[in-house]
């Protein structure tokens, strides 16, 4: 008995001792709204001084020696404080109600690293998926326009499925790509942007790689507009980063989502035509008698475009395993006849935890099929608009609607067009679209995987790999009857086919550290390395058809005049990188990053690698000092970074090239280079993040300045060097500006109102081009006083968008326009030096988004505006010269064009001023415009109407519904080229689109 009592007493004292010592408690703190981890939350044991912890980057914490019956006090800036009884639990899941998500929210930054919003020393703007999917576009990037500050987004005039131009904080590079870098789940992707054109005579554009992504697969987007935000991407980060986070499975019951978006489109802004004056017999120009015009409306040539997007997604998961599966179709027809775009997306993603949750495996796959047909942007090649717009008003256009007629002698159908090419490559507009077919189809697959090992509570190791491969097949089929200029002289047609392979493999490995020291100090660090291997190969064959008319087969290509085409390159980059964020009391943060990169573009040079650092400091002022009651939050930040743009390929290793015209190999003509540097952008950034009125009002302000140096130029060199040219590195392009984001949200009973205004301006200046560059080989000095690029002229102290003219009216000594007494008409004269007439760059951009919801009804409207800058219209100049514009009719009705104090005959005047060789400044227009860009009105049915088993939202949607202000004869925001140059230039550019339709979204 004594032994039993002794044993019981021992057991009692052990239990009592254990209870007195307490036990270990761990848990996670999440945002109650979006279930994202709350970083840096304070977890204290109530009534026990000094016992507490802070949550790490994943929102997790651990407390030791917690006594039974303890209560935890959990708090964080921007969240309501919460008390949580521990009870018998050892694992806690705590959700905090947010006072304002923007204060404490977790933001995805470079390399997919999650960081607390308040710790950032640079501007990161986050966009949720509903902003991209409320009013859908075949290229989801167009839906981002007007919703973030400091980013200029222009949709290609190629229409549905076309590429998009995305430029952040101004044009920085003279010769490199100025479009943003795209990153999916932390990994840079190979985005081939085929939307660039080169003016009057260039091949028509196609789409781009990023448009392959299904917008319904996107969870959120982070816009890293500043170099400091993107510094970890090194030589690819100078132009900013669009960082896309995709959806993954979630724990809980099976969830099925279906959405449909159906929109119809028509031309938004069209030229103004005349229908009074016809043409003289046999003349293509409409300078005939008044009243001789026949009823003709060029807008009837356009179809009603359609864009139908269907998407279905399934989400399911347990605590250990989550799966996301989706499929989507995009079927679109443009406003041009026989212009089509189709895309089919299939996505799979699975996340699994195993080995005691120490390892997390994330696997994903995407498969995309895409085809497009007959995209047209602008210019004279393959474009139906010159013949359509200029068609003589005294002729019956119905004659050309039957675009082909049967030729009995040849036993085939040929083109019905009696007007010739008019010197501007005109053909029957319908023939252009139906019998000069340009086809492209793309097959793409993307595979990605990551493995994360949780070594300890404060450190994990992560490895990632991504493979992105595409096969693109293109075919050109020009039928017999096409102008022989396009068929290589053959009367039987022309055929070309091409196959291109685009491949990228990216892999990286990182160690991630999140540690709190002495309660007041925190460290968030990352160190790792990456490898990227990108290649492009293209092989094709084509030429005039030899034997069978319209026999589109390589065996039918003329063996003497057919020619192969081949191109390709391969590029590798290896990098090591690291970042460290040191925090003090969750109110002061110092951030440093570094990246060293070795690139194959430097092979054979003395400069084998380059280094990119950044440093930033942020402080939560509202936690440091007492501020007025109306100020709930104030953070100040400043940062500096060096980033770059990669060198052009093959500069360091000159090679022979094949001349397809002479069918000979051509020796390299430029001198091999010695030491090379990447184009380097050095940038300063400072800003404030503020919240007022119980966090209902927010204001973010950012100032920045960047200098982009080591611009690469090709200059003519002395014959004594043995080469005709050489590459030199010089120049400096400066950009500075400010970004503002103002937001307000409030509930008025059951009505919720949210409004957001973004405004930004950028000032651009060429500080230096090439001034007195000394060549140590030839002992000569070189300078570039100007550089003509596309439609702009670059000069020192000018901008990257300056427009110049080389002609003007001849004027008398007093500056009046001189009238030739022999013709009573104006005279054009060439200027001795080109004169600046404007700039295509805007002075500022504004976006204003409003959202009102009330008992299931939601109204969203987006107003956008562009201020300043100028654009030119060759379309208007040609229409004036051909007498088909309303301007030319008005001038005739008024008795001529007013010049000085008299009038000049309209036909004579526009033959001098208009046309291709006219006076450019007469067709210069203010690019300022204001529009209602997006509108959505939706209603979510009460769940009880659907037996509480589904959720249904139906909406009517529209884009570009109303142009409130615009003085240009076309849409100034449309672009025919997504490259750096040829902006603001209308050369028979396709009109931008006004779209309207409906959308349905169902959740089960």
mmCIF file of N, CA, C and O in Angstrom, residues 137 142 145-147 153-157 266-270 842 844-850 860-868 871 926-935 958-975 989-995:
data_model
loop_
_atom_site.group_PDB
_atom_site.id
_atom_site.type_symbol
_atom_site.label_atom_id
_atom_site.label_comp_id
_atom_site.label_asym_id
_atom_site.label_seq_id
_atom_site.Cartn_x
_atom_site.Cartn_y
_atom_site.Cartn_z
ATOM 1 N N UNK A 137 -10.409 40.903 -71.628
ATOM 2 C CA UNK A 137 -9.826 41.140 -72.935
ATOM 3 C C UNK A 137 -9.032 39.888 -73.305
ATOM 4 O O UNK A 137 -8.557 39.158 -72.423
ATOM 5 N N UNK A 142 -4.279 44.374 -71.179
ATOM 6 C CA UNK A 142 -5.049 45.570 -71.501
ATOM 7 C C UNK A 142 -5.992 45.957 -70.372
ATOM 8 O O UNK A 142 -6.382 47.120 -70.248
ATOM 9 N N UNK A 145 -4.723 48.673 -67.625
ATOM 10 C CA UNK A 145 -4.579 50.089 -67.955
ATOM 11 C C UNK A 145 -5.433 50.966 -67.042
ATOM 12 O O UNK A 145 -6.616 50.724 -66.848
ATOM 13 N N UNK A 146 -4.812 52.004 -66.478
ATOM 14 C CA UNK A 146 -5.514 52.964 -65.640
ATOM 15 C C UNK A 146 -5.664 52.554 -64.196
ATOM 16 O O UNK A 146 -6.223 53.311 -63.399
ATOM 17 N N UNK A 147 -5.171 51.368 -63.816
ATOM 18 C CA UNK A 147 -5.385 50.863 -62.462
ATOM 19 C C UNK A 147 -4.149 50.920 -61.584
ATOM 20 O O UNK A 147 -4.224 50.627 -60.394
ATOM 21 N N UNK A 153 0.238 51.792 -70.608
ATOM 22 C CA UNK A 153 -0.165 50.568 -71.301
ATOM 23 C C UNK A 153 -0.923 50.949 -72.561
ATOM 24 O O UNK A 153 -1.907 51.683 -72.504
ATOM 25 N N UNK A 154 -0.437 50.468 -73.697
ATOM 26 C CA UNK A 154 -1.066 50.747 -74.985
ATOM 27 C C UNK A 154 -1.374 49.444 -75.694
ATOM 28 O O UNK A 154 -0.491 48.617 -75.898
ATOM 29 N N UNK A 155 -2.634 49.285 -76.084
ATOM 30 C CA UNK A 155 -3.047 48.086 -76.805
ATOM 31 C C UNK A 155 -2.661 48.214 -78.271
ATOM 32 O O UNK A 155 -2.797 49.278 -78.879
ATOM 33 N N UNK A 156 -2.165 47.119 -78.835
ATOM 34 C CA UNK A 156 -1.789 47.110 -80.249
ATOM 35 C C UNK A 156 -3.016 47.303 -81.122
ATOM 36 O O UNK A 156 -4.091 46.761 -80.858
ATOM 37 N N UNK A 157 -2.841 48.075 -82.192
ATOM 38 C CA UNK A 157 -3.921 48.270 -83.154
ATOM 39 C C UNK A 157 -4.190 47.018 -83.967
ATOM 40 O O UNK A 157 -5.115 47.011 -84.785
ATOM 41 N N UNK A 266 -16.947 47.172 -82.145
ATOM 42 C CA UNK A 266 -16.976 47.911 -83.396
ATOM 43 C C UNK A 266 -15.968 49.043 -83.303
ATOM 44 O O UNK A 266 -15.418 49.313 -82.236
ATOM 45 N N UNK A 267 -15.680 49.736 -84.416
ATOM 46 C CA UNK A 267 -14.672 50.804 -84.368
ATOM 47 C C UNK A 267 -15.047 51.891 -83.366
ATOM 48 O O UNK A 267 -16.209 52.296 -83.277
ATOM 49 N N UNK A 268 -14.053 52.348 -82.633
ATOM 50 C CA UNK A 268 -14.268 53.357 -81.589
ATOM 51 C C UNK A 268 -14.185 54.771 -82.167
ATOM 52 O O UNK A 268 -15.145 55.523 -82.142
ATOM 53 N N UNK A 269 -13.017 55.130 -82.681
ATOM 54 C CA UNK A 269 -12.809 56.456 -83.287
ATOM 55 C C UNK A 269 -12.455 56.254 -84.754
ATOM 56 O O UNK A 269 -11.464 55.590 -85.071
ATOM 57 N N UNK A 270 -13.259 56.836 -85.646
ATOM 58 C CA UNK A 270 -13.044 56.695 -87.080
ATOM 59 C C UNK A 270 -12.747 58.054 -87.703
ATOM 60 O O UNK A 270 -13.173 59.095 -87.197
ATOM 61 N N UNK A 842 3.583 61.738 -73.137
ATOM 62 C CA UNK A 842 2.535 62.449 -72.404
ATOM 63 C C UNK A 842 3.101 63.251 -71.243
ATOM 64 O O UNK A 842 4.192 62.952 -70.723
ATOM 65 N N UNK A 844 1.172 63.585 -68.455
ATOM 66 C CA UNK A 844 0.658 62.895 -67.284
ATOM 67 C C UNK A 844 -0.437 61.916 -67.667
ATOM 68 O O UNK A 844 -1.036 62.012 -68.745
ATOM 69 N N UNK A 845 -0.699 60.967 -66.770
ATOM 70 C CA UNK A 845 -1.747 59.972 -66.981
ATOM 71 C C UNK A 845 -2.562 59.821 -65.710
ATOM 72 O O UNK A 845 -2.010 59.820 -64.599
ATOM 73 N N UNK A 846 -3.877 59.669 -65.882
ATOM 74 C CA UNK A 846 -4.786 59.588 -64.740
ATOM 75 C C UNK A 846 -5.750 58.428 -64.916
ATOM 76 O O UNK A 846 -6.213 58.151 -66.031
ATOM 77 N N UNK A 847 -6.058 57.766 -63.830
ATOM 78 C CA UNK A 847 -7.094 56.732 -63.815
ATOM 79 C C UNK A 847 -7.966 56.925 -62.587
ATOM 80 O O UNK A 847 -7.461 57.165 -61.478
ATOM 81 N N UNK A 848 -9.290 56.842 -62.761
ATOM 82 C CA UNK A 848 -10.224 57.026 -61.649
ATOM 83 C C UNK A 848 -11.233 55.894 -61.680
ATOM 84 O O UNK A 848 -12.045 55.806 -62.594
ATOM 85 N N UNK A 849 -11.149 55.001 -60.685
ATOM 86 C CA UNK A 849 -12.026 53.832 -60.630
ATOM 87 C C UNK A 849 -12.982 53.953 -59.457
ATOM 88 O O UNK A 849 -12.578 54.223 -58.333
ATOM 89 N N UNK A 850 -14.276 53.762 -59.725
ATOM 90 C CA UNK A 850 -15.298 53.804 -58.703
ATOM 91 C C UNK A 850 -16.041 52.483 -58.673
ATOM 92 O O UNK A 850 -16.364 51.917 -59.727
ATOM 93 N N UNK A 860 -19.289 49.274 -61.348
ATOM 94 C CA UNK A 860 -17.881 49.660 -61.404
ATOM 95 C C UNK A 860 -17.632 50.464 -62.677
ATOM 96 O O UNK A 860 -18.068 50.056 -63.763
ATOM 97 N N UNK A 861 -16.944 51.587 -62.536
ATOM 98 C CA UNK A 861 -16.633 52.435 -63.688
ATOM 99 C C UNK A 861 -15.191 52.899 -63.591
ATOM 100 O O UNK A 861 -14.700 53.226 -62.501
ATOM 101 N N UNK A 862 -14.511 52.927 -64.731
ATOM 102 C CA UNK A 862 -13.120 53.378 -64.800
ATOM 103 C C UNK A 862 -13.008 54.482 -65.832
ATOM 104 O O UNK A 862 -13.344 54.294 -67.006
ATOM 105 N N UNK A 863 -12.560 55.633 -65.379
ATOM 106 C CA UNK A 863 -12.325 56.794 -66.244
ATOM 107 C C UNK A 863 -10.825 56.984 -66.371
ATOM 108 O O UNK A 863 -10.114 57.000 -65.364
ATOM 109 N N UNK A 864 -10.300 57.108 -67.584
ATOM 110 C CA UNK A 864 -8.868 57.315 -67.780
ATOM 111 C C UNK A 864 -8.630 58.564 -68.610
ATOM 112 O O UNK A 864 -9.476 58.957 -69.426
ATOM 113 N N UNK A 865 -7.477 59.163 -68.395
ATOM 114 C CA UNK A 865 -7.127 60.373 -69.135
ATOM 115 C C UNK A 865 -5.632 60.410 -69.380
ATOM 116 O O UNK A 865 -4.834 59.969 -68.535
ATOM 117 N N UNK A 866 -5.290 60.923 -70.525
ATOM 118 C CA UNK A 866 -3.887 61.181 -70.871
ATOM 119 C C UNK A 866 -3.796 62.669 -71.176
ATOM 120 O O UNK A 866 -4.617 63.220 -71.915
ATOM 121 N N UNK A 867 -2.782 63.325 -70.610
ATOM 122 C CA UNK A 867 -2.618 64.765 -70.799
ATOM 123 C C UNK A 867 -1.320 65.041 -71.550
ATOM 124 O O UNK A 867 -0.264 64.518 -71.203
ATOM 125 N N UNK A 868 -1.416 65.878 -72.583
ATOM 126 C CA UNK A 868 -0.229 66.336 -73.279
ATOM 127 C C UNK A 868 0.316 65.358 -74.294
ATOM 128 O O UNK A 868 -0.168 64.243 -74.472
ATOM 129 N N UNK A 871 0.513 63.749 -81.555
ATOM 130 C CA UNK A 871 0.484 62.607 -82.464
ATOM 131 C C UNK A 871 0.322 63.134 -83.883
ATOM 132 O O UNK A 871 -0.118 64.270 -84.100
ATOM 133 N N UNK A 926 -3.002 67.419 -80.734
ATOM 134 C CA UNK A 926 -2.868 67.245 -79.297
ATOM 135 C C UNK A 926 -3.369 65.854 -78.926
ATOM 136 O O UNK A 926 -4.459 65.435 -79.337
ATOM 137 N N UNK A 927 -2.582 65.124 -78.159
ATOM 138 C CA UNK A 927 -2.936 63.747 -77.809
ATOM 139 C C UNK A 927 -3.766 63.656 -76.536
ATOM 140 O O UNK A 927 -4.122 62.548 -76.111
ATOM 141 N N UNK A 928 -4.091 64.782 -75.908
ATOM 142 C CA UNK A 928 -4.899 64.753 -74.698
ATOM 143 C C UNK A 928 -6.248 64.092 -74.980
ATOM 144 O O UNK A 928 -6.915 64.414 -75.956
ATOM 145 N N UNK A 929 -6.630 63.172 -74.121
ATOM 146 C CA UNK A 929 -7.926 62.514 -74.281
ATOM 147 C C UNK A 929 -8.431 62.020 -72.939
ATOM 148 O O UNK A 929 -7.654 61.681 -72.055
ATOM 149 N N UNK A 930 -9.755 61.997 -72.815
ATOM 150 C CA UNK A 930 -10.435 61.516 -71.614
ATOM 151 C C UNK A 930 -11.532 60.562 -72.069
ATOM 152 O O UNK A 930 -12.279 60.875 -73.001
ATOM 153 N N UNK A 931 -11.636 59.396 -71.423
ATOM 154 C CA UNK A 931 -12.608 58.411 -71.871
ATOM 155 C C UNK A 931 -13.184 57.612 -70.696
ATOM 156 O O UNK A 931 -12.565 57.519 -69.631
ATOM 157 N N UNK A 932 -14.366 57.070 -70.924
ATOM 158 C CA UNK A 932 -14.926 56.063 -70.038
ATOM 159 C C UNK A 932 -14.394 54.735 -70.540
ATOM 160 O O UNK A 932 -14.884 54.190 -71.522
ATOM 161 N N UNK A 933 -13.383 54.222 -69.842
ATOM 162 C CA UNK A 933 -12.670 53.056 -70.360
ATOM 163 C C UNK A 933 -13.361 51.739 -70.020
ATOM 164 O O UNK A 933 -13.389 50.824 -70.845
ATOM 165 N N UNK A 934 -13.889 51.629 -68.812
ATOM 166 C CA UNK A 934 -14.554 50.385 -68.426
ATOM 167 C C UNK A 934 -15.837 50.694 -67.669
ATOM 168 O O UNK A 934 -15.912 51.663 -66.908
ATOM 169 N N UNK A 935 -16.831 49.849 -67.867
ATOM 170 C CA UNK A 935 -18.085 49.959 -67.131
ATOM 171 C C UNK A 935 -18.638 48.561 -66.929
ATOM 172 O O UNK A 935 -18.680 47.752 -67.866
ATOM 173 N N UNK A 958 -18.646 46.809 -70.547
ATOM 174 C CA UNK A 958 -18.255 47.575 -71.722
ATOM 175 C C UNK A 958 -16.866 48.148 -71.570
ATOM 176 O O UNK A 958 -16.381 48.361 -70.458
ATOM 177 N N UNK A 959 -16.202 48.365 -72.691
ATOM 178 C CA UNK A 959 -14.873 48.978 -72.708
ATOM 179 C C UNK A 959 -14.847 50.042 -73.802
ATOM 180 O O UNK A 959 -15.409 49.864 -74.880
ATOM 181 N N UNK A 960 -14.189 51.158 -73.505
ATOM 182 C CA UNK A 960 -14.123 52.289 -74.445
ATOM 183 C C UNK A 960 -15.527 52.714 -74.904
ATOM 184 O O UNK A 960 -15.792 52.905 -76.082
ATOM 185 N N UNK A 961 -16.417 52.898 -73.945
ATOM 186 C CA UNK A 961 -17.803 53.196 -74.294
ATOM 187 C C UNK A 961 -17.988 54.636 -74.743
ATOM 188 O O UNK A 961 -18.853 54.932 -75.576
ATOM 189 N N UNK A 962 -17.188 55.550 -74.205
ATOM 190 C CA UNK A 962 -17.400 56.966 -74.515
ATOM 191 C C UNK A 962 -16.068 57.706 -74.526
ATOM 192 O O UNK A 962 -15.297 57.615 -73.571
ATOM 193 N N UNK A 963 -15.802 58.433 -75.609
ATOM 194 C CA UNK A 963 -14.657 59.343 -75.664
ATOM 195 C C UNK A 963 -15.171 60.727 -75.271
ATOM 196 O O UNK A 963 -15.921 61.365 -76.002
ATOM 197 N N UNK A 964 -14.775 61.169 -74.097
ATOM 198 C CA UNK A 964 -15.280 62.425 -73.558
ATOM 199 C C UNK A 964 -14.566 63.619 -74.176
ATOM 200 O O UNK A 964 -15.180 64.651 -74.452
ATOM 201 N N UNK A 965 -13.261 63.478 -74.420
ATOM 202 C CA UNK A 965 -12.489 64.585 -74.987
ATOM 203 C C UNK A 965 -11.393 64.018 -75.864
ATOM 204 O O UNK A 965 -10.636 63.152 -75.435
ATOM 205 N N UNK A 966 -11.301 64.503 -77.094
ATOM 206 C CA UNK A 966 -10.253 64.066 -78.017
ATOM 207 C C UNK A 966 -10.275 64.954 -79.252
ATOM 208 O O UNK A 966 -11.335 65.132 -79.861
ATOM 209 N N UNK A 967 -9.148 65.519 -79.630
ATOM 210 C CA UNK A 967 -9.061 66.370 -80.811
ATOM 211 C C UNK A 967 -8.326 65.703 -81.966
ATOM 212 O O UNK A 967 -8.215 66.298 -83.043
ATOM 213 N N UNK A 968 -7.787 64.526 -81.754
ATOM 214 C CA UNK A 968 -7.079 63.821 -82.825
ATOM 215 C C UNK A 968 -8.088 63.055 -83.687
ATOM 216 O O UNK A 968 -9.149 62.653 -83.196
ATOM 217 N N UNK A 969 -7.774 62.816 -84.961
ATOM 218 C CA UNK A 969 -8.701 62.084 -85.830
ATOM 219 C C UNK A 969 -8.648 60.563 -85.628
ATOM 220 O O UNK A 969 -9.250 59.823 -86.389
ATOM 221 N N UNK A 970 -7.936 60.115 -84.618
ATOM 222 C CA UNK A 970 -7.873 58.694 -84.267
ATOM 223 C C UNK A 970 -7.668 58.595 -82.767
ATOM 224 O O UNK A 970 -7.551 59.608 -82.072
ATOM 225 N N UNK A 971 -7.658 57.396 -82.238
ATOM 226 C CA UNK A 971 -7.473 57.186 -80.807
ATOM 227 C C UNK A 971 -5.994 57.354 -80.462
ATOM 228 O O UNK A 971 -5.167 56.530 -80.856
ATOM 229 N N UNK A 972 -5.619 58.403 -79.713
ATOM 230 C CA UNK A 972 -4.197 58.637 -79.423
ATOM 231 C C UNK A 972 -3.562 57.551 -78.564
ATOM 232 O O UNK A 972 -2.337 57.440 -78.523
ATOM 233 N N UNK A 973 -4.367 56.753 -77.877
ATOM 234 C CA UNK A 973 -3.823 55.706 -77.014
ATOM 235 C C UNK A 973 -3.545 54.407 -77.756
ATOM 236 O O UNK A 973 -2.897 53.511 -77.216
ATOM 237 N N UNK A 974 -4.059 54.289 -78.974
ATOM 238 C CA UNK A 974 -3.777 53.096 -79.772
ATOM 239 C C UNK A 974 -2.351 53.187 -80.311
ATOM 240 O O UNK A 974 -1.833 54.273 -80.565
ATOM 241 N N UNK A 975 -1.717 52.043 -80.466
ATOM 242 C CA UNK A 975 -0.366 52.035 -81.015
ATOM 243 C C UNK A 975 -0.252 50.956 -82.076
ATOM 244 O O UNK A 975 -0.795 49.858 -81.923
ATOM 245 N N UNK A 989 -3.854 53.254 -89.627
ATOM 246 C CA UNK A 989 -3.882 52.353 -88.484
ATOM 247 C C UNK A 989 -5.302 51.835 -88.256
ATOM 248 O O UNK A 989 -6.280 52.557 -88.448
ATOM 249 N N UNK A 990 -5.395 50.585 -87.838
ATOM 250 C CA UNK A 990 -6.697 50.022 -87.505
ATOM 251 C C UNK A 990 -7.329 50.824 -86.375
ATOM 252 O O UNK A 990 -6.654 51.198 -85.419
ATOM 253 N N UNK A 991 -8.622 51.087 -86.454
ATOM 254 C CA UNK A 991 -9.263 51.831 -85.361
ATOM 255 C C UNK A 991 -9.279 51.004 -84.087
ATOM 256 O O UNK A 991 -9.369 49.763 -84.126
ATOM 257 N N UNK A 992 -9.175 51.675 -82.949
ATOM 258 C CA UNK A 992 -9.336 50.973 -81.677
ATOM 259 C C UNK A 992 -10.787 50.527 -81.541
ATOM 260 O O UNK A 992 -11.663 50.938 -82.310
ATOM 261 N N UNK A 993 -11.047 49.685 -80.543
ATOM 262 C CA UNK A 993 -12.335 49.008 -80.462
ATOM 263 C C UNK A 993 -13.176 49.510 -79.294
ATOM 264 O O UNK A 993 -12.665 49.721 -78.187
ATOM 265 N N UNK A 994 -14.454 49.686 -79.550
ATOM 266 C CA UNK A 994 -15.448 49.857 -78.496
ATOM 267 C C UNK A 994 -16.139 48.506 -78.333
ATOM 268 O O UNK A 994 -16.602 47.908 -79.302
ATOM 269 N N UNK A 995 -16.192 47.984 -77.113
ATOM 270 C CA UNK A 995 -16.803 46.673 -76.894
ATOM 271 C C UNK A 995 -17.870 46.752 -75.818
ATOM 272 O O UNK A 995 -17.790 47.573 -74.900
#
